[in-house]
Short mmCIF file of C-alpha atoms and ligand atoms in Angstrom, two decimals:
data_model
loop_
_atom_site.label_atom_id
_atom_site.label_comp_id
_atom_site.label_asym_id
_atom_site.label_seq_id
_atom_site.Cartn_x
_atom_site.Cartn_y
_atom_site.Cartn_z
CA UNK A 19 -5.23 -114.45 50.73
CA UNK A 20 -8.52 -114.52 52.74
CA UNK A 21 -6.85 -113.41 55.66
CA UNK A 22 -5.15 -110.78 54.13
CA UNK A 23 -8.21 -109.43 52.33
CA UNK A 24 -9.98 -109.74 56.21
CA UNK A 25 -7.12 -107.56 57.72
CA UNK A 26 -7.36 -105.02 55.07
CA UNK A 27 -11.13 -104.65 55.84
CA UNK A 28 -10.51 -104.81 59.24
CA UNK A 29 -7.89 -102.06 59.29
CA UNK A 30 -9.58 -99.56 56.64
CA UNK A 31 -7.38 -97.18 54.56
CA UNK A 32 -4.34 -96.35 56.85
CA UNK A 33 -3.01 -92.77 55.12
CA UNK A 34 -4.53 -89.49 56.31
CA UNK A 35 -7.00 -88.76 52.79
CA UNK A 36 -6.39 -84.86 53.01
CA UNK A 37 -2.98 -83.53 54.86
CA UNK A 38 -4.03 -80.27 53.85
CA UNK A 39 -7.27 -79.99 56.35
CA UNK A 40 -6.49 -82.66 58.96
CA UNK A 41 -6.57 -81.84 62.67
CA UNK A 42 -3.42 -82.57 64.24
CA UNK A 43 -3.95 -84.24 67.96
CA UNK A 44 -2.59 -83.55 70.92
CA UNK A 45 0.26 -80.90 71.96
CA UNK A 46 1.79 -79.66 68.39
CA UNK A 47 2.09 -75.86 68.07
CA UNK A 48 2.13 -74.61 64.94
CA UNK A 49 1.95 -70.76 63.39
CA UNK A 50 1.56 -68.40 66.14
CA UNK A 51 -0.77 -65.35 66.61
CA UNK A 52 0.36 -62.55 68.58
CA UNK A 53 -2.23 -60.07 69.32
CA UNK A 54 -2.15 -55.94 70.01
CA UNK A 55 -2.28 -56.47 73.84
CA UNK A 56 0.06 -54.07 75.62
CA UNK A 57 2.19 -56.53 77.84
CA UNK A 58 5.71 -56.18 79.07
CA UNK A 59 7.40 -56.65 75.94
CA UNK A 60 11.02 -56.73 77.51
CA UNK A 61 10.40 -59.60 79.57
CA UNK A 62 8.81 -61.32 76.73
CA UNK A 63 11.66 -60.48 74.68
CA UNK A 64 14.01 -61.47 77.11
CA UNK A 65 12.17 -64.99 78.22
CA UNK A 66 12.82 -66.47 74.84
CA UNK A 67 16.05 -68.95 74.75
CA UNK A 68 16.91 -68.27 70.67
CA UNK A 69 16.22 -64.62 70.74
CA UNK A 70 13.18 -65.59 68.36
CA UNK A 71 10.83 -62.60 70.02
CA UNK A 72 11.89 -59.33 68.69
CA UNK A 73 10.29 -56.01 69.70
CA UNK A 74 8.70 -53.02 67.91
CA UNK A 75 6.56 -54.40 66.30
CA UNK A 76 5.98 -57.72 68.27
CA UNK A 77 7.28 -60.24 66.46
CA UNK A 78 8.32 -64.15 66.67
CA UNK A 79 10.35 -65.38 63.75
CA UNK A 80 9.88 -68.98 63.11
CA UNK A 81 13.18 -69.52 62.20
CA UNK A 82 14.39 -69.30 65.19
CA UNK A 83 11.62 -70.60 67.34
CA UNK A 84 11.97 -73.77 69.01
CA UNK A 85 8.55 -74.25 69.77
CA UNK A 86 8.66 -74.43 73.33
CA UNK A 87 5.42 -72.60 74.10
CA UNK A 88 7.47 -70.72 77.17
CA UNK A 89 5.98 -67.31 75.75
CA UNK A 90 2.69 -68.60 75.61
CA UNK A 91 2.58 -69.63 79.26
CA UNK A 92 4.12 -66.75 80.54
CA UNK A 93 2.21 -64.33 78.32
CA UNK A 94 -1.39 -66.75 77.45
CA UNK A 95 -3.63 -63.53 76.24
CA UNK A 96 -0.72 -61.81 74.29
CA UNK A 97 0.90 -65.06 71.73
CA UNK A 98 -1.06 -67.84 71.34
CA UNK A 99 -0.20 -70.92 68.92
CA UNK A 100 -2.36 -72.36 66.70
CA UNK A 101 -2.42 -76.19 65.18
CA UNK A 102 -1.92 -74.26 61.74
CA UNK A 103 1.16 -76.40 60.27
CA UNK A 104 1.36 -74.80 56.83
CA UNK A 105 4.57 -73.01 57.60
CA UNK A 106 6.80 -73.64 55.52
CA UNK A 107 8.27 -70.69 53.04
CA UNK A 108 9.88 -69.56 49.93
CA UNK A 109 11.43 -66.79 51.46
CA UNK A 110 13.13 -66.04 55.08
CA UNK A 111 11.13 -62.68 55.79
CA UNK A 112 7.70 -64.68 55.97
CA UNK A 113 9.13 -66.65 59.00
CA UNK A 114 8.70 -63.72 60.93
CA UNK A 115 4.99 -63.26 62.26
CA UNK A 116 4.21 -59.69 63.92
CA UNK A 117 1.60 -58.94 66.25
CA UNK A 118 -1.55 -58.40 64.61
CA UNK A 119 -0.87 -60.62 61.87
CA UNK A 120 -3.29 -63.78 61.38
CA UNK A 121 -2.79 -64.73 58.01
CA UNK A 122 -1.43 -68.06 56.50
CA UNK A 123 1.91 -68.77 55.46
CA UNK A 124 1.88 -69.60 51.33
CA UNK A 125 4.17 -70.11 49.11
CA UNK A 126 3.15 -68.15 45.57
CA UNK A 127 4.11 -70.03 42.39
CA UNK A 128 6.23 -66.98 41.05
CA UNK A 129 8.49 -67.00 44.42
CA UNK A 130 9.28 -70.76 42.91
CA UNK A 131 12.29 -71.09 40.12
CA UNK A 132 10.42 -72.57 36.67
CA UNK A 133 12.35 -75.54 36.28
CA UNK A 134 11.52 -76.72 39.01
CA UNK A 135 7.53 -76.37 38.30
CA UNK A 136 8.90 -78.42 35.27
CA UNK A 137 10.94 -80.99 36.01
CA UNK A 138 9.51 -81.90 39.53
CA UNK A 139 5.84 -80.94 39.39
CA UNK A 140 4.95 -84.83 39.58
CA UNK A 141 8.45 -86.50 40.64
CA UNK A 142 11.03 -85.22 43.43
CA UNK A 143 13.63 -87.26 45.11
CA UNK A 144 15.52 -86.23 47.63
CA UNK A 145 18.71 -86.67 49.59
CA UNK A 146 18.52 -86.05 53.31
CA UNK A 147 22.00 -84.61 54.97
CA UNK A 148 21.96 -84.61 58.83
CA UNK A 149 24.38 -82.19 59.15
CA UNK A 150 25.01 -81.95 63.33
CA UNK A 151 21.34 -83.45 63.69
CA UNK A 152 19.91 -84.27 66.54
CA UNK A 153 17.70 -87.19 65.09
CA UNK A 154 14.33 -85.39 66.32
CA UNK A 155 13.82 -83.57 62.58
CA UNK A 156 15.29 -86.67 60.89
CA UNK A 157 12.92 -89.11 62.47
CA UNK A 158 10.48 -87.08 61.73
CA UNK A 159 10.99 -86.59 58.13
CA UNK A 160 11.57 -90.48 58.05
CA UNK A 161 7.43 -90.26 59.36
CA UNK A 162 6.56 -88.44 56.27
CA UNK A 163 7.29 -91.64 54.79
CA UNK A 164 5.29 -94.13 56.96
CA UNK A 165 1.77 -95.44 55.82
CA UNK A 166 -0.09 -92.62 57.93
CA UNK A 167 1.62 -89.46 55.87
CA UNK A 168 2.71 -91.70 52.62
CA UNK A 169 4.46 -88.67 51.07
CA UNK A 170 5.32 -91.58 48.55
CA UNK A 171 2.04 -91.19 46.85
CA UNK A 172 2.74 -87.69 46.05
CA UNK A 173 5.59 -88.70 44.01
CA UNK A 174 8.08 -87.38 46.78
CA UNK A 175 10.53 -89.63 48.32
CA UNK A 176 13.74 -89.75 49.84
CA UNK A 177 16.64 -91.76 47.99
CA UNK A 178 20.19 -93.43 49.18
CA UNK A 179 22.41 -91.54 46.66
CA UNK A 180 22.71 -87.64 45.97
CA UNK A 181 23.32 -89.06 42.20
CA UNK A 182 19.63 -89.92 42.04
CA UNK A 183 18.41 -87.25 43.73
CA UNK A 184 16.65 -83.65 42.56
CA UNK A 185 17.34 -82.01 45.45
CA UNK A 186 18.65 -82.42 49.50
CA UNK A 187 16.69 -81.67 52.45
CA UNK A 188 19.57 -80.16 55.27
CA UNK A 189 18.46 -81.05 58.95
CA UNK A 190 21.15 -79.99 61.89
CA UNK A 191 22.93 -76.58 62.60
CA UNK A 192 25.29 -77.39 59.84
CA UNK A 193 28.48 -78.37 61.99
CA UNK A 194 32.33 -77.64 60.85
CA UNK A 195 32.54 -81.89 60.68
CA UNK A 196 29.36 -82.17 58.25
CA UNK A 197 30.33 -78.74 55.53
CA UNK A 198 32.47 -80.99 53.77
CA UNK A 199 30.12 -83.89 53.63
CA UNK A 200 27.25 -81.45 52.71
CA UNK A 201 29.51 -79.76 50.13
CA UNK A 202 30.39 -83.10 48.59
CA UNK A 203 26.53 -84.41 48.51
CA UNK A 204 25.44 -80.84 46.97
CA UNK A 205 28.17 -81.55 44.23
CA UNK A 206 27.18 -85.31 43.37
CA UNK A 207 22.91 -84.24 42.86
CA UNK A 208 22.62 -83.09 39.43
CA UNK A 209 21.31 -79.69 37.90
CA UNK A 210 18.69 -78.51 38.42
CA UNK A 211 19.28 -78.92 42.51
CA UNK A 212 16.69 -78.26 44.93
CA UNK A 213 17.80 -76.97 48.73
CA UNK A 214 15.58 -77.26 51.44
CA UNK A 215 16.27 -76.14 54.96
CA UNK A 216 14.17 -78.55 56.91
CA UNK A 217 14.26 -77.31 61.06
CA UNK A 218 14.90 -74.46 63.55
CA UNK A 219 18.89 -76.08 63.67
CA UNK A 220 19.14 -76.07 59.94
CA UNK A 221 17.13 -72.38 59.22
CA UNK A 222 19.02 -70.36 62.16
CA UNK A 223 21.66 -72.33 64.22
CA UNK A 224 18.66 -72.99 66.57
CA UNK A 225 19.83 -73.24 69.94
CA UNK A 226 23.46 -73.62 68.48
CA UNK A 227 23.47 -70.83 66.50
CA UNK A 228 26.40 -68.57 67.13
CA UNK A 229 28.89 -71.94 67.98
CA UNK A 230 32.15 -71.93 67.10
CA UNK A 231 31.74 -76.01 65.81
CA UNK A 232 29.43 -74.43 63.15
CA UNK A 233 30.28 -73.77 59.88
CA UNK A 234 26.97 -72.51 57.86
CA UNK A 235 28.78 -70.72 54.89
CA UNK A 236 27.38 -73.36 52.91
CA UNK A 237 24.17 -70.93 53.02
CA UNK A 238 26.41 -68.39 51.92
CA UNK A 239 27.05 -69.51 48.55
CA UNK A 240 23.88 -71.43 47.72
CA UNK A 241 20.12 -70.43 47.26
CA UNK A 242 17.36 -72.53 49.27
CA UNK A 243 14.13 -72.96 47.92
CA UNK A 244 12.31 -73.19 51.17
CA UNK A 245 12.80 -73.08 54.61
CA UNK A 246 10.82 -75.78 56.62
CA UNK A 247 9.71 -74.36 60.14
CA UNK A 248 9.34 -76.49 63.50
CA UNK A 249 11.20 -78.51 66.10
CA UNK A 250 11.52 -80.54 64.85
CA UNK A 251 9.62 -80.31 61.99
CA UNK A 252 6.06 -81.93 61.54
CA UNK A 253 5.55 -84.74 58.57
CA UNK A 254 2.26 -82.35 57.77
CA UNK A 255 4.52 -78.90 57.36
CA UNK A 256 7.30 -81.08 55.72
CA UNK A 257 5.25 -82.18 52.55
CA UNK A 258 2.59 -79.63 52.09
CA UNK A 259 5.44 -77.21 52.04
CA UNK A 260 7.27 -79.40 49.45
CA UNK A 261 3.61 -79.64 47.42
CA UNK A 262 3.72 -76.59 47.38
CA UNK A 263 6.97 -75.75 46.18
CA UNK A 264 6.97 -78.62 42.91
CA UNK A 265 2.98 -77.77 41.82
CA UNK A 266 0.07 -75.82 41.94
CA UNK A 267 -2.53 -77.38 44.24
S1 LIG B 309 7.93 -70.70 71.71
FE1 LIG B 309 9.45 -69.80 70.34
S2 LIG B 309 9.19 -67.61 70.55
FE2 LIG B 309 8.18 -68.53 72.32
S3 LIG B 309 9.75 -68.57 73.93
FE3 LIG B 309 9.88 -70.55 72.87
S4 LIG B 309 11.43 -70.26 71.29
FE4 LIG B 309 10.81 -68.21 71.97
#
């Protein structure tokens, strides 16, 4: 018991106390900022490997971004990412950041169905579906849970069965192999069901997109509720974006 109590004092509190202010360390990029420079917009266009850059106006949509910073080196005074990892979104469109733009990403409480205000304001479980995942957003997402993010104490965890879930969190380009497994977990969670698209794979296709093993018509016929940016994504975007989705902060 004494030496218990000794390596409590020792270590101090563990979790991060505010994951809505906290620096993040090292190489992360987060939103980006793309200013009014002229630059040679075709080979910035055409530099990108997802066709994320887009022209008229200058624009990088974050759905589609894989983070790789390539535009950034090649074009340091024009797009420049900041450690900003509030990025997550209620609707598609705000993915997409144009030049001149330097304004945070937020998710408004009327973009947000009611029930789920209601039912999950203070409780969400979730099912995660690696559907064609390439482990980097799962492991990730798995982090949210650790003692250094503890997600947990926001009420928000991830559970074993869809049948005790409120929601799923998709990961992966969505391959042919995993649309019947998805379809099958979306089926077994109970009404009112949350979607989230957690990942540049799951949002777009990501470097996939376009594939003929994918089979994303599961996006067809169901809403999402938000669309989690980054790849893969961070712990930080992860659960302030799903904060912000269940309650008003
Ligand atoms: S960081 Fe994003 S926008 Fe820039 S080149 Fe890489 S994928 Fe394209």
């Amino acid at each position: 018991m004494i030496s218990d109590i000794k390596i409590l004092i020792h270590q101090g509190k563990q979790s991060i106390p505010d994951i809505t202010t906290v620096d993040v360390p090292g190489l992360f990029r987060g939103r980006p900022i793309i200013s009014n420079e002229q630059t040679d917009t075709k080979q910035l266009v055409e530099l990108c490997p997802t066709g994320a850059i887009s022209p008229d106006p200058l624009s990088i949509d974050l759905g589609r971004c894989v983070f790789c910073g390539e535009c950034q080196f090649a074009f340091p005074s024009r797009i420049r990412f900041t450690k900003d990892y509030k990025m997550a979104s209620a609707s598609r469109e705000k993915l997409v950041i144009q030049e001149g733009r330097d304004e945070p990403i937020i998710i408004r409480p009327e973009q947000v169905r009611k029930e789920i205000r209601k039912y999950f304001g203070r409780s969400l479980k979730l099912r995660q579906v690696s559907a064609g995942g390439d482990n980097s957003c799962e492991w990730e997402l798995n982090a949210a849970g650790n003692v250094n993010f503890d997600m947990g104490r926001f009420g928000i965890e991830f559970v074993a069965s869809p049948r005790h879930a409120d929601g799923i969190v998709i990961t992966g380009p969505i391959t042919r192999n995993m649309s019947e497994p998805l379809q099958i977990c979306y089926d077994a969670v109970p009404q009112p069901k949350v979607v989230i698209l957690a990942g540049t794979d799951a949002i777009s296709g990501g470097i996939f997109a376009g594939s003929a093993a994918l089979d994303r018509s599961f996006l067809d016929r169901y809403p999402v509720d938000i669309y989690v940016p980054g790849n893969p994504v961070h712990p930080l975007t992860f659960i302030n974006g799903v904060l912000d989705l269940i309650r008003t902060r």
